[in-house]
Short mmCIF file of C-alpha atoms in Angstrom, two decimals:
data_model
loop_
_atom_site.label_atom_id
_atom_site.label_comp_id
_atom_site.label_asym_id
_atom_site.label_seq_id
_atom_site.Cartn_x
_atom_site.Cartn_y
_atom_site.Cartn_z
CA MET A 606 -18.24 -12.80 -14.99
CA LYS A 607 -14.92 -13.49 -16.71
CA LYS A 608 -15.70 -14.19 -20.35
CA GLN A 609 -13.63 -16.69 -22.25
CA ARG A 610 -12.84 -15.11 -25.58
CA ALA A 611 -10.03 -12.92 -26.85
CA ILE A 612 -11.34 -9.91 -28.70
CA ILE A 613 -10.85 -6.21 -29.10
CA THR A 614 -13.76 -4.31 -27.65
CA THR A 615 -15.14 -0.82 -27.96
CA ILE A 616 -16.53 0.77 -24.86
CA ILE A 617 -19.00 3.60 -25.27
CA ALA A 618 -20.75 4.30 -21.98
CA ALA A 619 -21.59 0.83 -20.66
CA ALA A 620 -20.67 -1.51 -23.50
CA LEU A 621 -17.79 -3.90 -22.89
CA SER A 622 -16.92 -7.50 -23.66
CA VAL A 623 -13.76 -8.97 -22.21
CA SER A 624 -11.33 -11.60 -23.26
CA LEU A 625 -10.49 -15.17 -22.52
CA ALA A 626 -9.32 -16.12 -19.05
CA GLY A 627 -5.73 -16.89 -18.19
CA CYS A 628 -2.96 -15.61 -16.00
CA SER A 629 0.54 -14.19 -16.15
CA GLY A 630 3.19 -16.85 -15.93
CA ALA A 631 5.91 -17.13 -13.32
CA ALA A 632 9.52 -17.63 -14.23
CA GLY A 633 12.89 -16.02 -13.90
CA SER A 634 15.47 -15.50 -11.22
CA SER A 635 16.57 -12.34 -9.46
CA LYS A 636 17.02 -10.95 -6.00
CA ALA A 637 15.40 -7.55 -5.67
CA GLU A 638 16.45 -4.92 -3.18
CA ALA A 639 14.04 -3.97 -0.42
CA MET A 640 11.62 -1.23 -1.41
CA ASP A 641 9.76 1.29 0.72
CA PHE A 642 6.27 1.14 -0.74
CA GLN A 643 5.22 4.15 1.32
CA ALA A 644 7.88 6.43 -0.19
CA LYS A 645 6.67 9.36 -2.27
CA LEU A 646 6.83 8.74 -6.00
CA GLU A 647 7.74 11.33 -8.60
CA LEU A 648 5.49 10.36 -11.48
CA LYS A 649 5.38 11.95 -14.90
CA ALA A 650 2.16 13.79 -15.75
CA PRO A 651 0.58 13.54 -19.21
CA ASP A 652 2.05 15.96 -21.74
CA PRO A 653 -0.07 17.17 -23.34
CA ALA A 654 -2.69 16.96 -20.63
CA VAL A 655 -5.72 14.76 -21.19
CA GLY A 656 -8.27 16.33 -23.52
CA SER A 657 -12.04 16.56 -23.27
CA SER A 658 -12.70 13.17 -24.86
CA PRO A 659 -9.52 11.08 -25.06
CA LYS A 660 -9.23 7.79 -26.91
CA ILE A 661 -7.67 5.17 -24.66
CA LEU A 662 -6.52 1.66 -25.56
CA PHE A 663 -5.85 -1.08 -22.98
CA VAL A 664 -3.34 -3.74 -24.07
CA GLY A 665 -2.55 -6.70 -21.82
CA ASN A 666 -3.64 -10.08 -20.54
CA SER A 667 -5.88 -11.48 -17.81
CA HIS A 668 -4.77 -8.85 -15.29
CA VAL A 669 -6.54 -6.36 -17.57
CA PHE A 670 -9.72 -8.26 -18.36
CA TYR A 671 -10.41 -9.65 -14.89
CA ASN A 672 -13.35 -7.77 -13.40
CA ASN A 673 -13.59 -5.56 -16.51
CA LEU A 674 -10.78 -3.20 -15.52
CA SER A 675 -11.30 -1.01 -18.58
CA MET A 676 -15.03 -0.75 -17.83
CA MET A 677 -14.26 0.21 -14.23
CA PHE A 678 -11.93 2.90 -15.48
CA LEU A 679 -14.55 4.21 -17.90
CA ASN A 680 -17.22 4.24 -15.19
CA ILE A 681 -14.95 6.28 -12.94
CA VAL A 682 -14.28 8.71 -15.81
CA ASN A 683 -17.99 9.09 -16.54
CA SER A 684 -18.88 9.45 -12.87
CA GLN A 685 -16.37 12.27 -12.56
CA GLY A 686 -18.13 14.18 -15.34
CA TYR A 687 -15.78 13.36 -18.23
CA LYS A 688 -16.13 11.46 -21.48
CA SER A 689 -13.78 8.94 -22.99
CA SER A 690 -13.72 6.34 -25.74
CA VAL A 691 -11.99 3.17 -24.56
CA LYS A 692 -10.98 -0.03 -26.33
CA GLU A 693 -9.33 -3.16 -24.99
CA LEU A 694 -7.12 -5.81 -26.54
CA SER A 695 -6.34 -8.58 -24.07
CA SER A 696 -5.74 -12.32 -24.04
CA GLY A 697 -4.66 -14.75 -21.34
CA TYR A 698 -0.89 -15.07 -20.78
CA TYR A 699 -0.09 -12.53 -23.50
CA SER A 700 3.13 -10.56 -23.36
CA LEU A 701 4.24 -7.29 -24.92
CA LYS A 702 6.67 -9.31 -27.04
CA GLN A 703 3.70 -11.01 -28.68
CA TYR A 704 1.85 -7.73 -29.15
CA ALA A 705 4.92 -6.20 -30.81
CA ASP A 706 5.21 -9.13 -33.23
CA THR A 707 3.06 -8.47 -36.29
CA ASP A 708 3.27 -12.17 -37.23
CA ASP A 709 1.49 -13.05 -33.99
CA GLN A 710 -2.32 -13.05 -34.05
CA GLY A 711 -2.57 -10.55 -31.20
CA GLY A 712 0.29 -8.49 -32.56
CA ALA A 713 -1.31 -8.33 -35.99
CA LEU A 714 -4.59 -7.21 -34.46
CA LEU A 715 -2.85 -4.52 -32.41
CA ASP A 716 -0.93 -3.31 -35.46
CA LYS A 717 -4.19 -3.08 -37.40
CA THR A 718 -5.72 -1.17 -34.50
CA PHE A 719 -2.82 1.29 -34.57
CA SER A 720 -3.17 1.76 -38.33
CA ARG A 721 -6.91 2.41 -38.19
CA GLU A 722 -7.06 4.76 -35.22
CA ASN A 723 -4.84 7.15 -33.32
CA TRP A 724 -4.82 6.83 -29.54
CA ASP A 725 -4.25 9.54 -26.97
CA PHE A 726 -3.17 6.96 -24.39
CA VAL A 727 -2.18 3.31 -24.74
CA ILE A 728 -2.02 1.35 -21.50
CA LEU A 729 0.58 -1.43 -21.69
CA GLN A 730 0.52 -4.33 -19.20
CA GLU A 731 3.25 -6.95 -19.30
CA ASN A 732 3.15 -10.66 -18.46
CA THR A 733 4.58 -11.08 -14.95
CA SER A 734 7.33 -13.52 -15.95
CA MET A 735 8.59 -11.13 -18.64
CA ALA A 736 8.75 -8.20 -16.21
CA LEU A 737 10.99 -9.88 -13.65
CA ALA A 738 14.41 -8.28 -13.49
CA ASN A 739 16.38 -11.13 -15.07
CA ALA A 740 13.99 -11.36 -18.03
CA ALA A 741 12.95 -7.75 -18.59
CA GLU A 742 16.07 -6.61 -20.46
CA LYS A 743 15.49 -9.23 -23.12
CA GLU A 744 11.76 -9.92 -23.00
CA MET A 745 10.01 -6.72 -21.83
CA PHE A 746 12.15 -3.76 -22.82
CA PRO A 747 12.67 -4.38 -26.58
CA PRO A 748 8.94 -4.80 -27.39
CA SER A 749 8.12 -1.87 -25.11
CA ARG A 750 10.40 0.30 -27.23
CA ILE A 751 8.77 -0.91 -30.44
CA LEU A 752 5.24 -0.29 -29.18
CA ASP A 753 6.12 3.06 -27.64
CA GLU A 754 7.65 4.25 -30.92
CA LYS A 755 4.41 3.39 -32.76
CA ILE A 756 2.30 5.06 -30.10
CA LYS A 757 4.34 8.27 -30.13
CA ALA A 758 4.53 8.36 -33.93
CA ALA A 759 0.73 8.57 -33.93
CA GLY A 760 0.71 11.34 -31.35
CA GLY A 761 -0.16 9.21 -28.34
CA GLN A 762 1.33 8.54 -24.92
CA SER A 763 2.30 5.18 -23.44
CA VAL A 764 1.13 4.26 -19.95
CA PHE A 765 2.83 1.30 -18.31
CA LEU A 766 0.47 -0.44 -15.91
CA MET A 767 2.66 -1.91 -13.19
CA THR A 768 1.06 -5.14 -12.05
CA TRP A 769 1.06 -6.74 -8.61
CA ALA A 770 2.99 -9.65 -7.19
CA PRO A 771 1.06 -12.84 -6.34
CA LYS A 772 -0.42 -12.66 -2.83
CA ASN A 773 1.87 -15.35 -1.45
CA GLY A 774 4.91 -14.40 -3.47
CA MET A 775 6.40 -16.75 -6.04
CA LYS A 776 9.34 -18.97 -6.78
CA ILE A 777 12.08 -17.14 -8.61
CA GLY A 778 14.94 -19.34 -9.63
CA LEU A 779 15.50 -21.81 -6.82
CA SER A 780 14.00 -19.78 -4.00
CA GLN A 781 10.51 -18.81 -2.90
CA GLN A 782 10.31 -15.04 -2.51
CA LYS A 783 7.76 -13.07 -0.53
CA ARG A 784 5.38 -10.78 -2.37
CA GLU A 785 7.21 -7.65 -1.21
CA ALA A 786 10.45 -8.86 -2.82
CA VAL A 787 8.64 -9.89 -6.00
CA GLN A 788 6.88 -6.52 -6.15
CA ALA A 789 10.15 -4.64 -5.74
CA ASN A 790 11.52 -6.75 -8.60
CA LEU A 791 8.57 -5.95 -10.87
CA ALA A 792 8.51 -2.29 -9.87
CA GLY A 793 12.14 -1.88 -10.84
CA SER A 794 11.49 -3.12 -14.37
CA TYR A 795 8.41 -0.98 -14.92
CA MET A 796 10.11 2.13 -13.52
CA THR A 797 13.22 1.54 -15.64
CA ILE A 798 11.42 1.26 -18.97
CA ALA A 799 8.98 4.08 -18.20
CA ASP A 800 11.90 6.34 -17.32
CA GLU A 801 13.88 5.37 -20.41
CA LEU A 802 10.95 6.06 -22.73
CA ASP A 803 9.72 9.13 -20.83
CA ALA A 804 6.40 7.32 -20.59
CA LEU A 805 3.65 7.45 -17.99
CA LEU A 806 3.64 4.94 -15.15
CA ALA A 807 0.55 3.70 -13.29
CA PRO A 808 2.08 2.02 -10.20
CA ALA A 809 -0.81 -0.28 -9.36
CA GLY A 810 1.51 -2.90 -7.89
CA ILE A 811 2.85 -0.41 -5.37
CA GLY A 812 -0.73 0.57 -4.62
CA PHE A 813 -1.46 -3.06 -3.78
CA MET A 814 1.46 -3.14 -1.35
CA ARG A 815 0.40 0.11 0.31
CA CYS A 816 -3.15 -1.11 0.72
CA ALA A 817 -2.00 -4.46 2.11
CA GLN A 818 0.10 -2.60 4.68
CA GLU A 819 -2.52 -0.04 5.65
CA TYR A 820 -5.72 -2.07 5.29
CA PRO A 821 -4.87 -5.79 5.50
CA ASP A 822 -8.58 -6.56 5.85
CA ILE A 823 -9.21 -5.48 2.23
CA GLU A 824 -8.76 -8.50 -0.03
CA LEU A 825 -7.04 -7.37 -3.22
CA TRP A 826 -6.43 -10.79 -4.76
CA ASP A 827 -8.82 -13.25 -6.34
CA THR A 828 -9.11 -16.76 -4.89
CA ASP A 829 -6.24 -17.92 -7.14
CA LYS A 830 -4.01 -15.43 -5.26
CA GLN A 831 -2.63 -14.02 -8.54
CA HIS A 832 -5.38 -12.12 -10.29
CA PRO A 833 -7.10 -9.10 -8.77
CA SER A 834 -10.25 -9.26 -6.72
CA LEU A 835 -12.97 -6.71 -7.43
CA ALA A 836 -11.30 -4.40 -4.91
CA GLY A 837 -7.91 -4.94 -6.55
CA SER A 838 -9.20 -4.05 -10.00
CA TYR A 839 -10.99 -1.01 -8.61
CA LEU A 840 -7.76 0.19 -7.00
CA ALA A 841 -5.91 -0.22 -10.31
CA ALA A 842 -8.68 1.70 -12.12
CA CYS A 843 -8.50 4.53 -9.58
CA ILE A 844 -4.73 4.72 -10.02
CA LEU A 845 -5.06 4.86 -13.80
CA TYR A 846 -7.64 7.63 -13.48
CA SER A 847 -5.34 9.61 -11.19
CA VAL A 848 -2.39 9.24 -13.58
CA ILE A 849 -4.23 10.14 -16.79
CA TYR A 850 -6.58 12.82 -15.45
CA GLN A 851 -4.25 14.12 -12.72
CA GLU A 852 -7.22 14.30 -10.39
CA SER A 853 -8.16 12.50 -7.22
CA PRO A 854 -10.84 9.80 -7.52
CA GLU A 855 -11.91 10.53 -3.95
CA ASN A 856 -15.67 10.92 -3.53
CA CYS A 857 -16.28 9.33 -6.92
CA PRO A 858 -19.89 8.05 -6.83
CA TYR A 859 -19.06 4.94 -8.85
CA ILE A 860 -17.89 2.21 -6.48
CA SER A 861 -18.78 -0.90 -8.50
CA GLU A 862 -20.16 -3.51 -6.09
CA LEU A 863 -17.86 -2.53 -3.25
CA ASP A 864 -18.76 -1.37 0.22
CA GLN A 865 -18.58 2.43 0.41
CA ASP A 866 -15.95 2.36 3.15
CA VAL A 867 -13.72 0.02 1.16
CA ALA A 868 -14.11 2.07 -2.03
CA SER A 869 -13.28 5.29 -0.16
CA LYS A 870 -10.09 3.76 1.23
CA LEU A 871 -9.02 2.57 -2.22
CA GLN A 872 -9.76 6.00 -3.72
CA SER A 873 -7.60 7.65 -1.07
CA ILE A 874 -4.71 5.26 -1.60
CA ALA A 875 -4.77 5.99 -5.34
CA ALA A 876 -4.89 9.74 -4.82
CA ASP A 877 -2.03 9.75 -2.31
CA LEU A 878 0.09 7.37 -4.39
CA VAL A 879 -0.18 9.34 -7.63
CA LEU A 880 -0.78 12.93 -6.53
CA GLY A 881 0.98 12.75 -3.18
#
């Protein structure tokens, strides 16, 4: 169930509370070039490599707290024989600009979290409207630089969680664009800032496109056609696991409430996308 409160939560084993519901907004105007979602990606690996019990912080909005993404990730980690301490700070509609602003309630809470604890990995998820190409230079990139500087100063690594386009695309400027065009737009922004900051990139949005092409029968979107379904969140969690642990999630015994065949397909997509 999606719980309607915005809080920071500590996850040890199976304990997790998630934040208030909401969704990423839609605004902006840009025409993105076509993108081959099946092309091999050259993704940065963690440096240093993940330790025996990393501390991981999720920062984002409803795309993070839908279906308990951070819990799914932790369950995959545990099922693979590892340990991790995970916390989440998420609130509906929130942007990285708000999280970087210490005068904002969420930003103040994140700053306090940074001051109290050091994090091995901080997963950053941007509001969709802020990540579109025409807005990213002003809205996404400056706060990303601020947050990344804080993360690195404390010895951590930033992980940009690339989100997915709405199932039916979205209106950008004066025109309705298909999801593939919107995803290419979003992917460009996430890739650009991750490359600039030498940060990690978890290309979940590209994973969505690959899955939609290869297995159109797997429903990755919730009924609102913007947020992830259970399968969509599981795919994102598998991709995050592959990026941080540099291991395939294939044959992971934890499959949430998914059918085994569906989970196996999602695990394979994540492994191929990240580890190639």
